[in-house]
Short mmCIF file of C-alpha atoms in Angstrom, two decimals:
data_model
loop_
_atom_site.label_atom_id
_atom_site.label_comp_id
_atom_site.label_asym_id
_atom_site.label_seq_id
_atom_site.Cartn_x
_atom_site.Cartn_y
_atom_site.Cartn_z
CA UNK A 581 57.58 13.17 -39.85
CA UNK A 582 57.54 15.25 -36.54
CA UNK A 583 60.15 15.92 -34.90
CA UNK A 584 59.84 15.44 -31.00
CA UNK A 585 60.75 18.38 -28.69
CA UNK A 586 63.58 17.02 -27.19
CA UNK A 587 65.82 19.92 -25.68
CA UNK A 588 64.25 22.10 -22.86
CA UNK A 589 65.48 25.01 -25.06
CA UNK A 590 63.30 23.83 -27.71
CA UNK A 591 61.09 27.05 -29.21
CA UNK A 592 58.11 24.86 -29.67
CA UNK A 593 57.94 24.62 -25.84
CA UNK A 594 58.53 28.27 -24.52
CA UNK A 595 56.11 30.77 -23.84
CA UNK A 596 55.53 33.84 -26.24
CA UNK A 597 54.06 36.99 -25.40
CA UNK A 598 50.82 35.80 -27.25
CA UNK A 599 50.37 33.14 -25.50
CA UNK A 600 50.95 35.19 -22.08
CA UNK A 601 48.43 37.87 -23.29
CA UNK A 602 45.76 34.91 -24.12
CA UNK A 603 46.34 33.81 -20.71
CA UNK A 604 46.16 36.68 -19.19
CA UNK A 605 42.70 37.74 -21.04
CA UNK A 606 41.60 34.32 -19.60
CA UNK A 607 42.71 34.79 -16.18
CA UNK A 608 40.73 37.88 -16.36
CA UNK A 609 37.90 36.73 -17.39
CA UNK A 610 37.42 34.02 -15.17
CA UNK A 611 38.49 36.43 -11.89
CA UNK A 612 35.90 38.95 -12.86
CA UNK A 613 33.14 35.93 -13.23
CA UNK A 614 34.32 34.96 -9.26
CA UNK A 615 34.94 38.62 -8.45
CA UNK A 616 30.85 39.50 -9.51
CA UNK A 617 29.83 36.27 -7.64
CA UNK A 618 31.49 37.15 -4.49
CA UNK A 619 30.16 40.46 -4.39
CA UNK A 620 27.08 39.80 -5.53
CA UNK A 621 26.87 37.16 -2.89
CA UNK A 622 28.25 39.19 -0.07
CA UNK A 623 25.40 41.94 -0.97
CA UNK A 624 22.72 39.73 -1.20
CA UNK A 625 24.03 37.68 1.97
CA UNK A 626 23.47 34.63 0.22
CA UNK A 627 26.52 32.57 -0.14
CA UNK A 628 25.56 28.98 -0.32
CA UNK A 629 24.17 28.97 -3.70
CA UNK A 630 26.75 30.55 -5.11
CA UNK A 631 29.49 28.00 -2.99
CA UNK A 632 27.26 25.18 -4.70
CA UNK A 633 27.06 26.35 -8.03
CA UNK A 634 31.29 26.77 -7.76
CA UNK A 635 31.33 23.44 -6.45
CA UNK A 636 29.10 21.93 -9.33
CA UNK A 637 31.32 24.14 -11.85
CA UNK A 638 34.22 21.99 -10.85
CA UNK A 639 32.90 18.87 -11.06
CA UNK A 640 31.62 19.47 -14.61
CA UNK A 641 34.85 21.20 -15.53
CA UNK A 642 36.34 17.35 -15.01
CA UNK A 643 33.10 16.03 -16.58
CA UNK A 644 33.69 18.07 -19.79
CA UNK A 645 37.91 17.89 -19.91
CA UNK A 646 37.01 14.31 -20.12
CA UNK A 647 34.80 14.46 -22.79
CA UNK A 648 36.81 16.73 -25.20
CA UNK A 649 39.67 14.82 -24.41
CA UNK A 650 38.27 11.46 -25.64
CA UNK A 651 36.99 13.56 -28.63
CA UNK A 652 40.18 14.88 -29.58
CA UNK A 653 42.53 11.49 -28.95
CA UNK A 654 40.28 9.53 -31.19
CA UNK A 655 38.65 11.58 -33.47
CA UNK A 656 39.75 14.16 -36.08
CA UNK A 657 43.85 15.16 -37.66
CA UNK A 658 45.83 18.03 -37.84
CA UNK A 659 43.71 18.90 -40.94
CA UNK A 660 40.36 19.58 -39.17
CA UNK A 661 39.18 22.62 -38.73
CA UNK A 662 40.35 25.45 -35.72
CA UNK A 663 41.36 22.47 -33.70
CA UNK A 664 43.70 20.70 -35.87
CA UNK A 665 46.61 22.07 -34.16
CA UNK A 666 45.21 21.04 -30.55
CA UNK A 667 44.54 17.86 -32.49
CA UNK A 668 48.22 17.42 -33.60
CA UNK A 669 49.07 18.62 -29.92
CA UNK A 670 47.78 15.58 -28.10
CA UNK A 671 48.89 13.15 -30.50
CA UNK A 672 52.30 14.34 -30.22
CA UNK A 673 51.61 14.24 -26.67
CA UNK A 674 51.00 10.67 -26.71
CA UNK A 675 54.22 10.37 -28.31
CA UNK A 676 56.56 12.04 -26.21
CA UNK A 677 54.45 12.84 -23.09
CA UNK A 678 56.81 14.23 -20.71
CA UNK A 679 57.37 17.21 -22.95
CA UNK A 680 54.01 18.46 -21.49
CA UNK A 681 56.41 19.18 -18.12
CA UNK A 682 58.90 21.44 -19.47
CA UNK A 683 56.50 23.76 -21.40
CA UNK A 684 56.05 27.01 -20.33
CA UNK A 685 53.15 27.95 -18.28
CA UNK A 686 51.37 30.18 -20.57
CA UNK A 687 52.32 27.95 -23.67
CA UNK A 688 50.57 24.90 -22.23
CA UNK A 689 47.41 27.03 -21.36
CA UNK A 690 47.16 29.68 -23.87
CA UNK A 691 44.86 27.15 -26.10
CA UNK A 692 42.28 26.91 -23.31
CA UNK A 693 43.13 30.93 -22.30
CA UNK A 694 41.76 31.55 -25.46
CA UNK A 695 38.59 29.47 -25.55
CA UNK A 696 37.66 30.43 -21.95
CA UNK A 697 38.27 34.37 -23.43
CA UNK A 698 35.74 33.72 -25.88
CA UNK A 699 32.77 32.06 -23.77
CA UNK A 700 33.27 33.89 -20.33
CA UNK A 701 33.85 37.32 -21.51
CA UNK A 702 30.23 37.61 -22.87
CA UNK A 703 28.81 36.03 -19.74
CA UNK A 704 30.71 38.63 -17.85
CA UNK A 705 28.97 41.27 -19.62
CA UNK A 706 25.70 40.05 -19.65
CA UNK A 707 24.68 38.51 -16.46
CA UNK A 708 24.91 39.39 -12.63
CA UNK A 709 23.51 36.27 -11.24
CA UNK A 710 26.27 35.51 -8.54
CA UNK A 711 25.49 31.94 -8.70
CA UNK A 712 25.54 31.49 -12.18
CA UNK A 713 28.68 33.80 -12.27
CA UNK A 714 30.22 31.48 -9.46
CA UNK A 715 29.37 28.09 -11.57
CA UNK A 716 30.87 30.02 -14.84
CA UNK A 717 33.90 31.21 -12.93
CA UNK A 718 34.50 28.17 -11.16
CA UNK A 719 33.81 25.53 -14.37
CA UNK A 720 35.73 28.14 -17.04
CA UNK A 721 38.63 28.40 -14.38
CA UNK A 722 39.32 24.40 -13.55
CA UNK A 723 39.02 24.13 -17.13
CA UNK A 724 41.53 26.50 -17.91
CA UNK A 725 43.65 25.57 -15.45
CA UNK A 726 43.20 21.85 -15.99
CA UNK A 727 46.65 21.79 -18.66
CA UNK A 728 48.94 23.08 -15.49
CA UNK A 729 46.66 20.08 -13.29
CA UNK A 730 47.72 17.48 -16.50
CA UNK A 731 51.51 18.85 -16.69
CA UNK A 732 51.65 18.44 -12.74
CA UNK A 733 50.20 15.10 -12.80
CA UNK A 734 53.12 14.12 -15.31
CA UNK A 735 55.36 15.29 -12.65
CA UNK A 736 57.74 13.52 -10.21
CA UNK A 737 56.06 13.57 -6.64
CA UNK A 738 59.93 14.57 -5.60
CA UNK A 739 60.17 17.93 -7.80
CA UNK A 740 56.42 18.81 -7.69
CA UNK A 741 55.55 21.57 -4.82
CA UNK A 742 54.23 19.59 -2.02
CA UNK A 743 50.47 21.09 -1.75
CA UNK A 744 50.38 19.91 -5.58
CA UNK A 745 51.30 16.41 -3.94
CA UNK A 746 48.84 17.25 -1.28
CA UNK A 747 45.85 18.49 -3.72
CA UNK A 748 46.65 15.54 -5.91
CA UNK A 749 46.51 12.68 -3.21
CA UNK A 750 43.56 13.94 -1.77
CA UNK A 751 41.44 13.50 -5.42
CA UNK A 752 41.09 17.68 -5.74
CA UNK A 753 43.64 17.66 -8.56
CA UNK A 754 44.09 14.16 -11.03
CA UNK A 755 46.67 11.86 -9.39
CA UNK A 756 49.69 10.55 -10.98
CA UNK A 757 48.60 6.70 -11.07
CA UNK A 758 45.30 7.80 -12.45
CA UNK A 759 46.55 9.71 -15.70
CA UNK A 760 49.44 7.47 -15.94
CA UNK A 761 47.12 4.75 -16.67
CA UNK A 762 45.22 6.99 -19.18
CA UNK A 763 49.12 6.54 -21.07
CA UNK A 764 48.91 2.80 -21.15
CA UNK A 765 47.31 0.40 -23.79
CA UNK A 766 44.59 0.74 -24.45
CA UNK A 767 44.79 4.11 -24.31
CA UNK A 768 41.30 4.46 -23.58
CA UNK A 769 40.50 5.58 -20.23
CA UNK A 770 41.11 8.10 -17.30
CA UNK A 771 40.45 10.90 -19.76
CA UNK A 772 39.53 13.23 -17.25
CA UNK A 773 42.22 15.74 -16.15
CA UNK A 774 40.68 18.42 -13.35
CA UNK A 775 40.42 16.21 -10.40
CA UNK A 776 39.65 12.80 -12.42
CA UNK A 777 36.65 12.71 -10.29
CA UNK A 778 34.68 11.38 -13.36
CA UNK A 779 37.04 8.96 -14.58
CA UNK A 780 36.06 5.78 -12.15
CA UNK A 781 32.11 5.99 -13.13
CA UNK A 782 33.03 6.46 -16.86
CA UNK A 783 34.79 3.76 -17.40
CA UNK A 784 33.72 1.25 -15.33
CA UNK A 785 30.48 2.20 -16.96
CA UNK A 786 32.34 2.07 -20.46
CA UNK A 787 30.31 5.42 -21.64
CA UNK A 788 33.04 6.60 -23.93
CA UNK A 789 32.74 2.78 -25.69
CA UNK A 790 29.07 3.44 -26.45
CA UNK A 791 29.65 6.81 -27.54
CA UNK A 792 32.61 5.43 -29.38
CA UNK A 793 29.94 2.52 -30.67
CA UNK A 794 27.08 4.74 -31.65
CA UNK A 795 29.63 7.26 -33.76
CA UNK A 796 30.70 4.15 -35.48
CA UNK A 797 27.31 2.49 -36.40
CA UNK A 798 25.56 6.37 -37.18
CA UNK A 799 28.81 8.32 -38.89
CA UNK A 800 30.92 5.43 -40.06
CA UNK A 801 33.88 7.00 -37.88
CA UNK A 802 36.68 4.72 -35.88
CA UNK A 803 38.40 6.12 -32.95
CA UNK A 804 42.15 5.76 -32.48
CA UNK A 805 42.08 3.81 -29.63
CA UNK A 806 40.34 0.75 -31.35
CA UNK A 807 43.42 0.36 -33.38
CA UNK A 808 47.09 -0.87 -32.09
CA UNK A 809 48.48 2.70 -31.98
CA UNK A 810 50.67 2.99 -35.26
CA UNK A 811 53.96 4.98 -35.07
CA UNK A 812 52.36 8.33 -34.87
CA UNK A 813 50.52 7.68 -31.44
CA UNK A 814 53.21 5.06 -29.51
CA UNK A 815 55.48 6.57 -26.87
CA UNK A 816 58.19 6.53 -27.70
CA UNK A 817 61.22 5.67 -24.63
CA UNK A 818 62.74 9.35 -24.00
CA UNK A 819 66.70 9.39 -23.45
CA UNK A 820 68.43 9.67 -20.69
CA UNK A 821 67.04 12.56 -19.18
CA UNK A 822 63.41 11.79 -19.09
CA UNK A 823 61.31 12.99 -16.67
CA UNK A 824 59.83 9.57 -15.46
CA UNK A 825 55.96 8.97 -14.74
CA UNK A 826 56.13 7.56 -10.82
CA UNK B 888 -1.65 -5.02 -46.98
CA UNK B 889 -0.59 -5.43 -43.27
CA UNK B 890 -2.56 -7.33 -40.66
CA UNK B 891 -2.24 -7.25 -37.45
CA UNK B 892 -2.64 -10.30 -35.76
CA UNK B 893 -3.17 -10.34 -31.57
CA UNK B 894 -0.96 -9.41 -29.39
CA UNK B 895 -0.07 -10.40 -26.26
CA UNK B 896 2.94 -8.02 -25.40
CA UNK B 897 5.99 -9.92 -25.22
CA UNK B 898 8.76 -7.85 -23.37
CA UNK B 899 11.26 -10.39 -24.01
CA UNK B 900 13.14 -8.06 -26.42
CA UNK B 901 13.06 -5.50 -23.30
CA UNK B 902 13.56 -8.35 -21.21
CA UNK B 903 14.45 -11.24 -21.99
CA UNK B 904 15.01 -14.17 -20.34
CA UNK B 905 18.39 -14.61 -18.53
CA UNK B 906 19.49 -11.37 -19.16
CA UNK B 907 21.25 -9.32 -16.66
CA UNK B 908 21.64 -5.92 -18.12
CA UNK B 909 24.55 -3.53 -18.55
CA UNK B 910 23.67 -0.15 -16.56
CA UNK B 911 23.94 1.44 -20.06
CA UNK B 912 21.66 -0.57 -21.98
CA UNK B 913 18.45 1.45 -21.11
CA UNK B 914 16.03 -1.73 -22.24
CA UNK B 915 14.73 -1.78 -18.75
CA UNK B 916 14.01 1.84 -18.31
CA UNK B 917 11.58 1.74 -21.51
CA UNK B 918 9.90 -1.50 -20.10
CA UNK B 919 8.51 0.39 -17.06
CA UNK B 920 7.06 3.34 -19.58
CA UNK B 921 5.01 0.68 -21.72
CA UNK B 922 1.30 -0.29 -20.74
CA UNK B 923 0.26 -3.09 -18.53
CA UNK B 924 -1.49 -4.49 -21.03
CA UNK B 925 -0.05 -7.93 -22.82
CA UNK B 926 0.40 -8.65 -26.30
CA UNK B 927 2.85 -10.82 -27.74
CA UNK B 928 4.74 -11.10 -31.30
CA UNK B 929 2.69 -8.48 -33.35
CA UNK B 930 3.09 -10.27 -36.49
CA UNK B 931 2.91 -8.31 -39.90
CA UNK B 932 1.60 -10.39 -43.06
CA UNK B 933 1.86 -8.42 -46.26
CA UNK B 934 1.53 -9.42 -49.92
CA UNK B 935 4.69 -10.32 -51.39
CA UNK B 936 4.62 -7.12 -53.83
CA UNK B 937 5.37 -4.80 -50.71
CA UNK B 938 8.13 -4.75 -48.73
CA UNK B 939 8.71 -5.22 -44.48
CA UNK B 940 10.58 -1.08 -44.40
CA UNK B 941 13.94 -1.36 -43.13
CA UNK B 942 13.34 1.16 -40.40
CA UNK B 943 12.20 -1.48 -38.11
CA UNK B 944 14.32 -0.68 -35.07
CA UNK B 945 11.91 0.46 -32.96
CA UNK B 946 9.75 -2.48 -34.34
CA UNK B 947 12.51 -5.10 -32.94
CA UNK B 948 13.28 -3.15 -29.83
CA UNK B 949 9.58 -3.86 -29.07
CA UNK B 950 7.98 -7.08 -30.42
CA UNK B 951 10.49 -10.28 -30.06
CA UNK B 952 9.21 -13.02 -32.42
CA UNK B 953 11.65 -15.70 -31.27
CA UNK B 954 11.47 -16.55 -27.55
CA UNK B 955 12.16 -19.46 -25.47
CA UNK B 956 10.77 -22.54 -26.62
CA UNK B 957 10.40 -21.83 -30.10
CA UNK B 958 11.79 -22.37 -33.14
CA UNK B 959 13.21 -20.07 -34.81
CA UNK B 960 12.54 -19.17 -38.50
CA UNK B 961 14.98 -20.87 -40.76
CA UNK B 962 18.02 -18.78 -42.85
CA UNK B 963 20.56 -19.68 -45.43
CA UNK B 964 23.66 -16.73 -45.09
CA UNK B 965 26.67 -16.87 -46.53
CA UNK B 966 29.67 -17.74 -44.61
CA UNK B 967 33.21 -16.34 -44.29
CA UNK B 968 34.59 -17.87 -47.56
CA UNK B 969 31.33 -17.17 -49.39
CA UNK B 970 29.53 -20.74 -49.05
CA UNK B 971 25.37 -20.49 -48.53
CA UNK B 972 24.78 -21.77 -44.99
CA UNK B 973 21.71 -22.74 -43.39
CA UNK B 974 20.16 -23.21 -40.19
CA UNK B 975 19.29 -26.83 -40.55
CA UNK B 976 22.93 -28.07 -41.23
CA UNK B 977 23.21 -27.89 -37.07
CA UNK B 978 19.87 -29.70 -36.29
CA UNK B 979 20.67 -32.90 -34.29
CA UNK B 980 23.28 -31.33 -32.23
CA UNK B 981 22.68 -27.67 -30.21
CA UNK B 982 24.06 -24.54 -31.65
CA UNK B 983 25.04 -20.87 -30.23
CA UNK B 984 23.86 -18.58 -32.68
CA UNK B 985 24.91 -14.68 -31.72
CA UNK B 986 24.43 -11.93 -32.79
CA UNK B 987 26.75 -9.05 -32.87
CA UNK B 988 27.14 -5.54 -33.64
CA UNK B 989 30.17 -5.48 -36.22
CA UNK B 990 33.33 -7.08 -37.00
CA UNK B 991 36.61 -5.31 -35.74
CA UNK B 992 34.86 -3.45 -32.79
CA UNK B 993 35.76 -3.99 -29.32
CA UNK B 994 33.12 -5.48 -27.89
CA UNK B 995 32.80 -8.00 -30.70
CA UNK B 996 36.39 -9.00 -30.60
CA UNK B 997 36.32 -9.58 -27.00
CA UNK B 998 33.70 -12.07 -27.85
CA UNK B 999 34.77 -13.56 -30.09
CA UNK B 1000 37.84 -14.33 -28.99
CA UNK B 1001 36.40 -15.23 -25.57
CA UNK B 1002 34.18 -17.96 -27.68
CA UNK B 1003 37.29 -18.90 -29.56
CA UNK B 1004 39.00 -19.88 -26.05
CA UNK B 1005 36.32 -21.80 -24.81
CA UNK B 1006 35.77 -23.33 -28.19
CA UNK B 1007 37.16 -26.64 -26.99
CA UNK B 1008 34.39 -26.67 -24.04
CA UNK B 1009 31.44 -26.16 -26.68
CA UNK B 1010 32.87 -28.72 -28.73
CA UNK B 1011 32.77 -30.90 -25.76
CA UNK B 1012 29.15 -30.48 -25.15
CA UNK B 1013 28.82 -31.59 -28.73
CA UNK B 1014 27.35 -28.09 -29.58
CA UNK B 1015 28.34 -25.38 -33.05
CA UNK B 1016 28.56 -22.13 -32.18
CA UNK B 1017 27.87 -19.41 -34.92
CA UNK B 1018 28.10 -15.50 -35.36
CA UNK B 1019 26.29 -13.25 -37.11
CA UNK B 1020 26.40 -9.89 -37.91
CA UNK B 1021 25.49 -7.27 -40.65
CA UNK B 1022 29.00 -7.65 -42.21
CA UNK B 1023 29.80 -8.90 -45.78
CA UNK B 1024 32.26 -12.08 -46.32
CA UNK B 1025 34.82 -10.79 -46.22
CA UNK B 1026 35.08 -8.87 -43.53
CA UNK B 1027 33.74 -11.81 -41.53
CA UNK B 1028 36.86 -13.54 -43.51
CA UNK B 1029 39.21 -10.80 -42.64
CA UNK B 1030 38.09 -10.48 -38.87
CA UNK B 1031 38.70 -14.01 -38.65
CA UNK B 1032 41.48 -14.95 -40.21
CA UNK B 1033 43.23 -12.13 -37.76
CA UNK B 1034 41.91 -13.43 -34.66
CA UNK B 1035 41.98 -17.23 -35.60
CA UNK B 1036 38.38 -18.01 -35.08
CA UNK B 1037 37.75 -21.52 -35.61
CA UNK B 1038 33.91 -21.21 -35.86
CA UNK B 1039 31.73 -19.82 -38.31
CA UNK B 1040 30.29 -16.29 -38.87
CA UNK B 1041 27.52 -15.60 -41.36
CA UNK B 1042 26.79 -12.52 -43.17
CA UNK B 1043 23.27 -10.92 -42.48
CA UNK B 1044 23.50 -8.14 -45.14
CA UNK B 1045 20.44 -5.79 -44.29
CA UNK B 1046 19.67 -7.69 -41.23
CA UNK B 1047 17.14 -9.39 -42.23
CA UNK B 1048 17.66 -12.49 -40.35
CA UNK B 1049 18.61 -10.26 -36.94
CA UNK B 1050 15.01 -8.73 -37.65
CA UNK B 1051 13.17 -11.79 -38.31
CA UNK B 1052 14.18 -12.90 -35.13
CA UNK B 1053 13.41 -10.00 -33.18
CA UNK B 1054 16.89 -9.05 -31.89
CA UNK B 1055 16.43 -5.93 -30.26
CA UNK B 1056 18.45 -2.63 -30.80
CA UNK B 1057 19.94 -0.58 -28.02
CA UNK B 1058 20.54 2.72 -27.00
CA UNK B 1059 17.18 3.65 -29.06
CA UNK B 1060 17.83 1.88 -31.49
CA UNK B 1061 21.27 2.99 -32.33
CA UNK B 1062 23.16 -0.36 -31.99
CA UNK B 1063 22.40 -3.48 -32.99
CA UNK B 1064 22.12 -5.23 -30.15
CA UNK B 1065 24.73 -8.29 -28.86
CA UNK B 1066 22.27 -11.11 -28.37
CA UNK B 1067 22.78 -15.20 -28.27
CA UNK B 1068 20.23 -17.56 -28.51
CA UNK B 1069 21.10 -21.57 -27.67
CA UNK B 1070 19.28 -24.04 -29.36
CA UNK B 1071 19.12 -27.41 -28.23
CA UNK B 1072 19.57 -30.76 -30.75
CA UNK B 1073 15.77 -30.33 -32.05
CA UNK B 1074 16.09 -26.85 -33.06
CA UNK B 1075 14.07 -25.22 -30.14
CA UNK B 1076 15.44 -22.30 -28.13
CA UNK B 1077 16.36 -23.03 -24.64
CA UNK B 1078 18.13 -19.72 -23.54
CA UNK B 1079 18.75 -16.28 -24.77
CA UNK B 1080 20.95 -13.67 -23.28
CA UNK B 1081 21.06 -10.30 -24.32
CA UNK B 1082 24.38 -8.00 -22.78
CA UNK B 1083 25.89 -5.36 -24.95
CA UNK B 1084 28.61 -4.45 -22.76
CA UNK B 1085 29.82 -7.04 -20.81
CA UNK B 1086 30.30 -9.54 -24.08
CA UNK B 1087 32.22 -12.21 -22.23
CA UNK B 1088 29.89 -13.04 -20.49
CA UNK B 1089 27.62 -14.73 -23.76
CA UNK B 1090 30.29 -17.21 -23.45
CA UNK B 1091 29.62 -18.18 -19.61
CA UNK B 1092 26.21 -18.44 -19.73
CA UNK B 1093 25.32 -20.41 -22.82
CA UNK B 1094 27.91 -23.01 -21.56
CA UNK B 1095 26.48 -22.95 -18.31
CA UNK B 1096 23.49 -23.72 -20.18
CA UNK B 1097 24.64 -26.10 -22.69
CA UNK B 1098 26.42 -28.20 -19.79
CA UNK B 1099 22.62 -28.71 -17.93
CA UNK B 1100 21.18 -29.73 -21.46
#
């Protein structure tokens, strides 16, 4: 049985230096993708494609946080393969999810660091298309960065910094409501976490149900969330010093 | 030795009658690819040696051989507790006969139960109302003993009976598809709706239906 995270002193939640230096290889990454955009768009003098591409970049980023975040709540264990552990993570997230708000910065994103290290850094060597650099820098960044946008939308609205509030109430970055309904039965919607731009069209269209319906007639597979959650997936009521979903 | 006898297209599987469609079944989006021309129920006659293959989806998701105002071929399945069934046991009184993808699935169990709370206002217009789906006994047993369904549900093993009827598939052919045909007292179809995603709604239009008959 797992044992939840309950102290803010707790190991499992604080930052190591590996996780910093994954972070910091994806940071770099990503600002050399949007540094070889910017000049390549300032020497060309042709910015709008590049502003277009960004601005398509972050609307997938939400697209595809969606998608692998439906994957990984319903599909899949600890035991699978390379992303058992992020597998493990987001159950155990659904369990006790204001944890996600007292982990470290770069322990909540080095699993994403990591990934974006390993797609963007090729790109970056490769190509000097400033639009295609912008989209890259843009998607790979949100994406990234879209843990810190899911830990802040598990936030208070009184202890979060108020252009967070801002960002958030304006639809840039998911709202509050919107992810806190992604943490009530059924547990099977609002699975987008950039700017949860996605998440009206995708479920009012029910896409992830016919996905969920055509993995079930063609592999045999059910997802979690056609099940009551069993005692591995329900919250469970934190103590007295919960950080409370608004 | 197959024969093909001629066709008139029928695009009732692609559009049937009655049926508003879901945005995500794409049904309508392959209707306006086929030809203008017409042929209806492409009908296969083979000796009894050879078999109908089982990859007929894209068969069914074209040719519907059960439309409105027909009868539909006959079927004995077995029920929930293993007893043969048949088609004729409901003639004299109309009967809502749906299909569905599978038992325990969302969409299914909304139906389901939504025809298990409106089961009083079927009875009332003196009509049976039947599922079917590719399931064995006893999941159909299982599926309703948990949700308390007080009607029946048949076991199509193979589909054949979902195939001889011409219930088409959806997404290309990846699901079977969620369709309910009403027949009235003399065995004859009078409606059929086709919806895969909004499943509730099989319930508000055959009683609409059943309430004019």
């Amino acid at each position: 049985m797992r044992i939840p995270p309950t102290t803010r002193s707790d190991p499992s939640l604080k930052s190591t230096w590996s996780h910093r230096a994954w972070v910091a290889s994806g940071c770099t990454t990503v600002l050399i993708a949007l540094a070889n955009s910017i000049m390549g768009a300032a020497e060309s003098h042709i910015w709008l494609e590049p502003i277009l591409a960004g601005l398509v970049g972050y609307v997938l980023a939400d697209l595809g946080s969606g998608v692998y975040h439906w994957g990984i709540d319903n599909y899949g264990s600890a035991e699978t393969p390379v992303i058992g552990p992020q597998i493990e993570a987001f159950q155990g997230h659904h369990k006790w999810p204001w944890t996600i708000t007292r982990r470290q910065f770069a322990n909540n994103l080095h699993a994403l660091a990591r990934t974006v290290t390993f797609f963007v850094l090729p790109i970056d060597l490769a190509c000097h298309d400033s639009i295609l650099l912008g989209f890259v820098g843009v998607c790979s960044g949100c994406i990234m960065f879209s843990q810190q946008f899911h830990a802040w939308a598990h936030g208070t609205k009184s202890k979060l910094p108020p252009i967070v509030v801002a960002l958030q109430d304006a639809g840039i970055l998911v709202s509050r409501p919107q992810h806190a309904a992604h943490h009530r039965q059924p547990y099977n919607n609002n699975y987008c976490i950039v700017s949860g731009v996605w998440n009206e069209f995708l479920d009012t269209q029910n896409v992830f149900g016919a996905l969920e319906m055509i993995l079930f007639f063609k592999l045999g597979v059910r997802p979690r969330s056609w099940d009551e959650p069993n005692s591995d997936w329900t919250e469970e009521t934190e103590t007295s010093s919960q950080v409370a979903l608004p | 030795m197959a024969s093909v006898s001629l066709p008139k297209l029928t695009l009732h599987s692609l559009f049937p009658t009655q049926s508003p469609k879901t945005p995500l079944c794409l049904n309508n989006s392959i209707l306006h690819k086929l030809p203008q021309s017409q042929f209806h129920g492409l009908k296969l006659s083979r000796s009894s040696s050879t078999s109908i293959p089982s990859s007929s989806s894209v068969k069914t998701s074209i040719f519907a051989k059960v439309t409105q105002g027909t009868v539909p071929p006959a079927f004995t399945l077995k029920d929930q507790d293993g007893k043969n069934v048949s088609l004729s046991k409901f003639k004299g009184k109309p009967v809502v006969v749906y299909f569905y993808p599978a038992d325990e699935t969302p969409g299914c169990t909304k139906q389901a139960c939504a025809f298990r709370d409106s089961y009083e206002k079927f009875k009332k217009a003196g009509a049976e109302v039947v599922g079917i789906s590719g399931d064995d006994s006893s999941s159909h047993k299982a599926f309703s003993k948990k949700y308390k369904l007080p009607f029946t549900l048949l076991s199509d093993e193979g589909n054949k009976v979902r195939k001889d009827w011409g219930v088409p598939s959806d997404l290309f052919g990846t699901l079977p598809g969620r369709q309910t045909y009403v027949l009235d007292k003399n065995g004859k179809v009078q409606l059929i709706y086709n919806n895969q995603f909004q499943p509730e709604k099989h319930i508000d239009e055959t009683l609409k239906l059943l309430q004019s008959l």
